[in-house]
Each structure stands twice: as C-alpha cells, then as structure tokens.
PDB file of C-alpha atoms in Angstrom:
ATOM      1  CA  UNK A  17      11.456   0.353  -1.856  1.00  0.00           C
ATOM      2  CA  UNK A  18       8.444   2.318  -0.846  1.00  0.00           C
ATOM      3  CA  UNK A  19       5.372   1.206   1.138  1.00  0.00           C
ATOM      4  CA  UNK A  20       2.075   3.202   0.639  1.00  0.00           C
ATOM      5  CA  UNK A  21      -1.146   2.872   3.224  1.00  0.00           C
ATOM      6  CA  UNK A  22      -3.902   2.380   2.052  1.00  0.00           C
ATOM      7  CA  UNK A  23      -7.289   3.193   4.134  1.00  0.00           C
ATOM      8  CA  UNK A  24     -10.753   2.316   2.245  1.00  0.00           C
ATOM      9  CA  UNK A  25     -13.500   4.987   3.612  1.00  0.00           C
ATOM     10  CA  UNK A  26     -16.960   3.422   3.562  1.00  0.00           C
ATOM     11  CA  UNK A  27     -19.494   4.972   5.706  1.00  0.00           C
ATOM     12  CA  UNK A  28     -18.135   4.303   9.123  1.00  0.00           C
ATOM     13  CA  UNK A  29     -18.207   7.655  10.436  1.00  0.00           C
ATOM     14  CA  UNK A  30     -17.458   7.535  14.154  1.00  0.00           C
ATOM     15  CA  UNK A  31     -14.381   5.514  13.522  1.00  0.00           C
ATOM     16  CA  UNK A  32     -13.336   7.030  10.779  1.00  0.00           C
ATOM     17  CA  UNK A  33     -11.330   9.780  12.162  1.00  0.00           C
ATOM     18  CA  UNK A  34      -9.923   7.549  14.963  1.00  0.00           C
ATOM     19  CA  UNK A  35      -8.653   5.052  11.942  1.00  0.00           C
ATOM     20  CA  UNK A  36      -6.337   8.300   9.877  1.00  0.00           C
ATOM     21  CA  UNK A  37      -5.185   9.589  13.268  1.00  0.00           C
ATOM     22  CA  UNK A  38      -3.816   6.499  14.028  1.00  0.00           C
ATOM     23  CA  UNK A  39      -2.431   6.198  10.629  1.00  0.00           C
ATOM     24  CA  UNK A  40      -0.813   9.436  10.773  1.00  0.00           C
ATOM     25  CA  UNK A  41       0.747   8.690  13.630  1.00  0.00           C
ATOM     26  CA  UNK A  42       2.173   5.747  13.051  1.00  0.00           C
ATOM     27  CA  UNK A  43       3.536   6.331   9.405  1.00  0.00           C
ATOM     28  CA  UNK A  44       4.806  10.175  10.930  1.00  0.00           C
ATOM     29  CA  UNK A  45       8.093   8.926  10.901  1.00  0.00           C
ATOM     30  CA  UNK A  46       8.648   7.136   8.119  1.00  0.00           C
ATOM     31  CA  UNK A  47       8.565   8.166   4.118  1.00  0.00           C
ATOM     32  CA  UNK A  48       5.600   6.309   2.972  1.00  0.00           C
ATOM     33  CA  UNK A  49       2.703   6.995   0.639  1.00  0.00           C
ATOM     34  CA  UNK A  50      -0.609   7.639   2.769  1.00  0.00           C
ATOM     35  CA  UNK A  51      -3.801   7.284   0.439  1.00  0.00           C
ATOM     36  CA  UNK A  52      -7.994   7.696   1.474  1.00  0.00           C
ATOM     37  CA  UNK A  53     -10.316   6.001  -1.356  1.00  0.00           C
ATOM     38  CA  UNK A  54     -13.156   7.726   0.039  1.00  0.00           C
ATOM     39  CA  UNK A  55     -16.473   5.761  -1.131  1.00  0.00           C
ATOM     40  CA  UNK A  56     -18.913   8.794  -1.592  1.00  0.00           C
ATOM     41  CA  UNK A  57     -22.682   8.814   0.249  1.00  0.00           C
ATOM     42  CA  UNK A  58     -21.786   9.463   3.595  1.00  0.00           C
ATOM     43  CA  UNK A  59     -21.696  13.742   3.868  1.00  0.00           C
ATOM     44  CA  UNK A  60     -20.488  13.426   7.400  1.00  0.00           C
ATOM     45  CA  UNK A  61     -17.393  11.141   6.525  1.00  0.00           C
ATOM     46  CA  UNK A  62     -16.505  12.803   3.697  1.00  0.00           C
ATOM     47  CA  UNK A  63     -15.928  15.525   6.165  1.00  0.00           C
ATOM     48  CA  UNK A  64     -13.392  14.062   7.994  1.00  0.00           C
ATOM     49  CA  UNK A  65     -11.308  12.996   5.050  1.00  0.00           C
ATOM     50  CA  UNK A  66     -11.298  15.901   4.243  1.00  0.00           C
ATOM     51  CA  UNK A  67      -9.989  17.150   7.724  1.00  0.00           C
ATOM     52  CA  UNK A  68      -6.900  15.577   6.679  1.00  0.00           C
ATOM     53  CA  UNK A  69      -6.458  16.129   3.178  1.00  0.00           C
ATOM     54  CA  UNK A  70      -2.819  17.646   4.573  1.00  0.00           C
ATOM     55  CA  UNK A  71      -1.599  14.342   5.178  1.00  0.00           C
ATOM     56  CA  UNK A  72      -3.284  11.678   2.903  1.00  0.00           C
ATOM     57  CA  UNK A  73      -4.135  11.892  -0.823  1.00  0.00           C
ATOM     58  CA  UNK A  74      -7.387  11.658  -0.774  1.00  0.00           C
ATOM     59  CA  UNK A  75      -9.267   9.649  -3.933  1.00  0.00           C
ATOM     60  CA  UNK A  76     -13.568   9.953  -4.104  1.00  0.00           C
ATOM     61  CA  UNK A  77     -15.224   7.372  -5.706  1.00  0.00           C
ATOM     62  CA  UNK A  78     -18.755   6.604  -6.676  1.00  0.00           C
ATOM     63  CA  UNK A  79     -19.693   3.246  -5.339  1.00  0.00           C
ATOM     64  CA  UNK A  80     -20.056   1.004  -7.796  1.00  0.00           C
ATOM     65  CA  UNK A  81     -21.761  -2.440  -7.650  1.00  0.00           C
ATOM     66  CA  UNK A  82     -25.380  -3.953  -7.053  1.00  0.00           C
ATOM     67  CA  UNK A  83     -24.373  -4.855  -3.380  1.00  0.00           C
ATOM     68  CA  UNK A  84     -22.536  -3.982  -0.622  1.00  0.00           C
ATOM     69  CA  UNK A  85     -19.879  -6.327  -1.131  1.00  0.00           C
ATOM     70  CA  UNK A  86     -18.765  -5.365  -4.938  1.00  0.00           C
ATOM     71  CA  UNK A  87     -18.734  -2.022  -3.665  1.00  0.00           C
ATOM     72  CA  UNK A  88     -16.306  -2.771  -1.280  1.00  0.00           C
ATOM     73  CA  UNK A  89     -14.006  -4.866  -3.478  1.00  0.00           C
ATOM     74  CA  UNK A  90     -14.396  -1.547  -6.276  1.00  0.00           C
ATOM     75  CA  UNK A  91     -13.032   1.039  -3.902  1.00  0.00           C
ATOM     76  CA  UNK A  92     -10.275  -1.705  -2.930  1.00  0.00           C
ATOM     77  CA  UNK A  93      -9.542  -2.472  -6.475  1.00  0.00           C
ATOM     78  CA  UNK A  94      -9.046   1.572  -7.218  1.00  0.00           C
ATOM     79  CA  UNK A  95      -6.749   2.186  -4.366  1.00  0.00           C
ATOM     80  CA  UNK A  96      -4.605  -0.726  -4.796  1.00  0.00           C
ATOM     81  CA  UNK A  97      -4.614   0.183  -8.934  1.00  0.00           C
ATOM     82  CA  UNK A  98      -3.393   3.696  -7.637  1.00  0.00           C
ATOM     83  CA  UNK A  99      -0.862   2.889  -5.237  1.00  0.00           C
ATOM     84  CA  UNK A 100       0.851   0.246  -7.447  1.00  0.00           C
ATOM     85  CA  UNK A 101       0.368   1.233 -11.098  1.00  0.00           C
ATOM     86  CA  UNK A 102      -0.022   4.727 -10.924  1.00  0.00           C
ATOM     87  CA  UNK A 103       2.336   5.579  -8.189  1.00  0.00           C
ATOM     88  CA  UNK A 104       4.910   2.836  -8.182  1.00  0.00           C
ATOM     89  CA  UNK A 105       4.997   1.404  -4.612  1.00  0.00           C
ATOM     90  CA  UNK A 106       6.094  -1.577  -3.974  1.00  0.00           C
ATOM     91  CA  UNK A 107       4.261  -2.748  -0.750  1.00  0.00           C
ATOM     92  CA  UNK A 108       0.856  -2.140   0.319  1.00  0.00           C
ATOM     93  CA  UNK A 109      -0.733  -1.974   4.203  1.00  0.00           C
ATOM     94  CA  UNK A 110      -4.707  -1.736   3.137  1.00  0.00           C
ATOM     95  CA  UNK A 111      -6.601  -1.033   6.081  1.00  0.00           C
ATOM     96  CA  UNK A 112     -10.435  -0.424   6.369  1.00  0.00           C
ATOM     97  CA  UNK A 113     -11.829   2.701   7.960  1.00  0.00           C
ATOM     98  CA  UNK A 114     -12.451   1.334  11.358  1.00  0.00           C
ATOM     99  CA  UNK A 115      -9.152  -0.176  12.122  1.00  0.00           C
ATOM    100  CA  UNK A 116      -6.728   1.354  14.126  1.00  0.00           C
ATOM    101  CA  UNK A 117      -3.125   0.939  13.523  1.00  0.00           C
ATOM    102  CA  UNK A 118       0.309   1.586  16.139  1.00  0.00           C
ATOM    103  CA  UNK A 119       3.495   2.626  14.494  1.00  0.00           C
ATOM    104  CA  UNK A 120       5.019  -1.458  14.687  1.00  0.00           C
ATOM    105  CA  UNK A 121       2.538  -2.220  12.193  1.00  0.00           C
ATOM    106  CA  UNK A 122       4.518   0.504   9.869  1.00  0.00           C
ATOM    107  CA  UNK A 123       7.569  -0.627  11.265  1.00  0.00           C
ATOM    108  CA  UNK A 124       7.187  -4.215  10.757  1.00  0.00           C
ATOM    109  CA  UNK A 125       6.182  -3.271   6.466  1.00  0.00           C
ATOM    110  CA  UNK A 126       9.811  -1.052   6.649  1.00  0.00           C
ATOM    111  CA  UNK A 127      11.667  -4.089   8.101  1.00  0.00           C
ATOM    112  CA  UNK A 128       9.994  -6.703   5.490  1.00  0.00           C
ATOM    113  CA  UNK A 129      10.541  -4.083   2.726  1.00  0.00           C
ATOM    114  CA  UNK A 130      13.805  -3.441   3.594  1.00  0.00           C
ATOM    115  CA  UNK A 131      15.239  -7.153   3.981  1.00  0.00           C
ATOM    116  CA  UNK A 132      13.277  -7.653   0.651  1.00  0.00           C
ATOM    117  CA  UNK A 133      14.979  -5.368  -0.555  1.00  0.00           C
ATOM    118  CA  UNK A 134      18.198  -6.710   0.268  1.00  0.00           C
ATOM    119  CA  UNK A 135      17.537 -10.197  -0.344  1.00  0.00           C
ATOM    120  CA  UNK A 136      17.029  -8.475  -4.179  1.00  0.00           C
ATOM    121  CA  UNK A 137      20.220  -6.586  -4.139  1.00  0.00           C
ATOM    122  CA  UNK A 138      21.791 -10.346  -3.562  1.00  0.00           C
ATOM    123  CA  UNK A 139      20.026 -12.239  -6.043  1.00  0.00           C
ATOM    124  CA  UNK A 140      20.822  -9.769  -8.838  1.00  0.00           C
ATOM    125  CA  UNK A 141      24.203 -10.168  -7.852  1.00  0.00           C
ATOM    126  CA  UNK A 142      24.797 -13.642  -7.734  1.00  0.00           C
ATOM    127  CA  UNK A 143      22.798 -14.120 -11.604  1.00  0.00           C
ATOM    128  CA  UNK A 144      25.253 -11.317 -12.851  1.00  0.00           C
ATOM    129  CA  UNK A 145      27.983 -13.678 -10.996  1.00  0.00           C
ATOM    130  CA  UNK A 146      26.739 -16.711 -12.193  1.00  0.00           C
ATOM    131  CA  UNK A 147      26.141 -15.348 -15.719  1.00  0.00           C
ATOM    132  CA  UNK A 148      29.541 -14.361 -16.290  1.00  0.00           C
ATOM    133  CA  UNK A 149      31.027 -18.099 -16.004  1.00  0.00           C
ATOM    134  CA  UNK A 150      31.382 -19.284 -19.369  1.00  0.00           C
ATOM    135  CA  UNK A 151      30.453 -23.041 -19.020  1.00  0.00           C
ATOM    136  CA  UNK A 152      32.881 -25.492 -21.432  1.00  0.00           C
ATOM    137  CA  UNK A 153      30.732 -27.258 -24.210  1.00  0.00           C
ATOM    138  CA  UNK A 154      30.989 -31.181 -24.376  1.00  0.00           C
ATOM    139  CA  UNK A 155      31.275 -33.163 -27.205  1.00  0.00           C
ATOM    140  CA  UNK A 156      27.739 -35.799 -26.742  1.00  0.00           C
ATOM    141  CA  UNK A 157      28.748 -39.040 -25.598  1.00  0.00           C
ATOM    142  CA  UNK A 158      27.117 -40.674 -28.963  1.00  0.00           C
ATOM    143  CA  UNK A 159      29.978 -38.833 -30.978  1.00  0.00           C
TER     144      UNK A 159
END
C-alpha cells in the first residue's frame, strides 16, 4: 500500500518553508509519495517550492473560484485527484502550508496502512475459503 503527502501551498509564505522541511523530514525514511499543489500569486512562495522541487513533485495551479474558500477546496480537489487517480496511492496525509508535521504522524499512516493492509490480505482469503464450500441444495418444504 502506498501513502502520498499531500501539502496545499496558498500564500503563506513565512511558514511555508517550515511546513516541507518538516515534511521532508518526517517522510525521509519511509517510501511515500510527497506532492506541493502550489496555488500560483504569491512570487515569493512559489520560490520556496521551488527550493525543494528535489524532494516533492511539485503541481502549479491557477486559483480558481470567486472566493477564497472555492479556491481552497480547487487546489485540494487537484492534489487529491493526482495522488489517487493519477498516481495510485492508497492513503492520503493532506496538510496545509502552515502546518508542521513530526515523523509519528508518517509513522502512524504506515502502521494504519499496513494493518489495512493486512486486514485485506485476510478478508480475500477467507471469501476465496468460503467460496469454495459447495453448499447442498434443499428440496422446499412445500414439495
């Protein structure tokens, strides 16, 4: 199973660079799918995406919307779209540019994933089980 991170860049300059260090840092060890959606207007934060264009994919997008709020919701909607549809990933940590993260959070997502995982594993088995009983037909009682 694979878990991608997901960090929505708004404007949010000063913490912006905090937010994919942390993210970086905590993800380092694990084999995960690190993705920016980088809402363009904001020269100086589009800077520091792409300060770290080594280590995330890094998506632009126009903002689209008549308020702040739709615009928001766009740039989430295009990241999640890419992560799940386009890349296949299976589990999603969506953080906004001004959150910091510590490698449990990534840790914790592994864990779940994994235990999902093998919760799966078992419930495929016991339908192929359970599928290969042949039940007996019955005559209806009314016969």
């Amino acid at each position: 199973m694979r878990l991608g991170i997901l960090v929505n860049a708004y404007a949010r300059t000063f913490q912006l660079e905090a937010c994919l260090s942390s993210v970086l840092a905590a993800s380092n060890d694990f084999e995960c799918e690190r993705l920016v959606v980088h809402q363009l207007g904001v020269p100086e934060s589009t800077q520091i995406s792409e300060k770290f264009k080594d280590f995330f994919n890094v998506d632009y997008v126009n903002p689209i919307g008549t308020n702040a709020v739709q615009r928001i919701n766009h740039t989430r909607v295009m990241g999640l779209a890419k992560l799940f549809e386009h890349n296949e990933i299976d589990a999603v940590l969506a953080i906004e540019d001004d959150i910091e993260i510590a490698r449990d959070s990534v840790n914790y997502c592994m864990k779940i994933l994994k235990k999902f995982e093998s919760d799966r594993k078992l419930d495929r088995k016991s339908t192929r089980l359970n599928s290969s009983h042949v039940s007996e037909s019955r005559m209806p009682s009314s016969a």
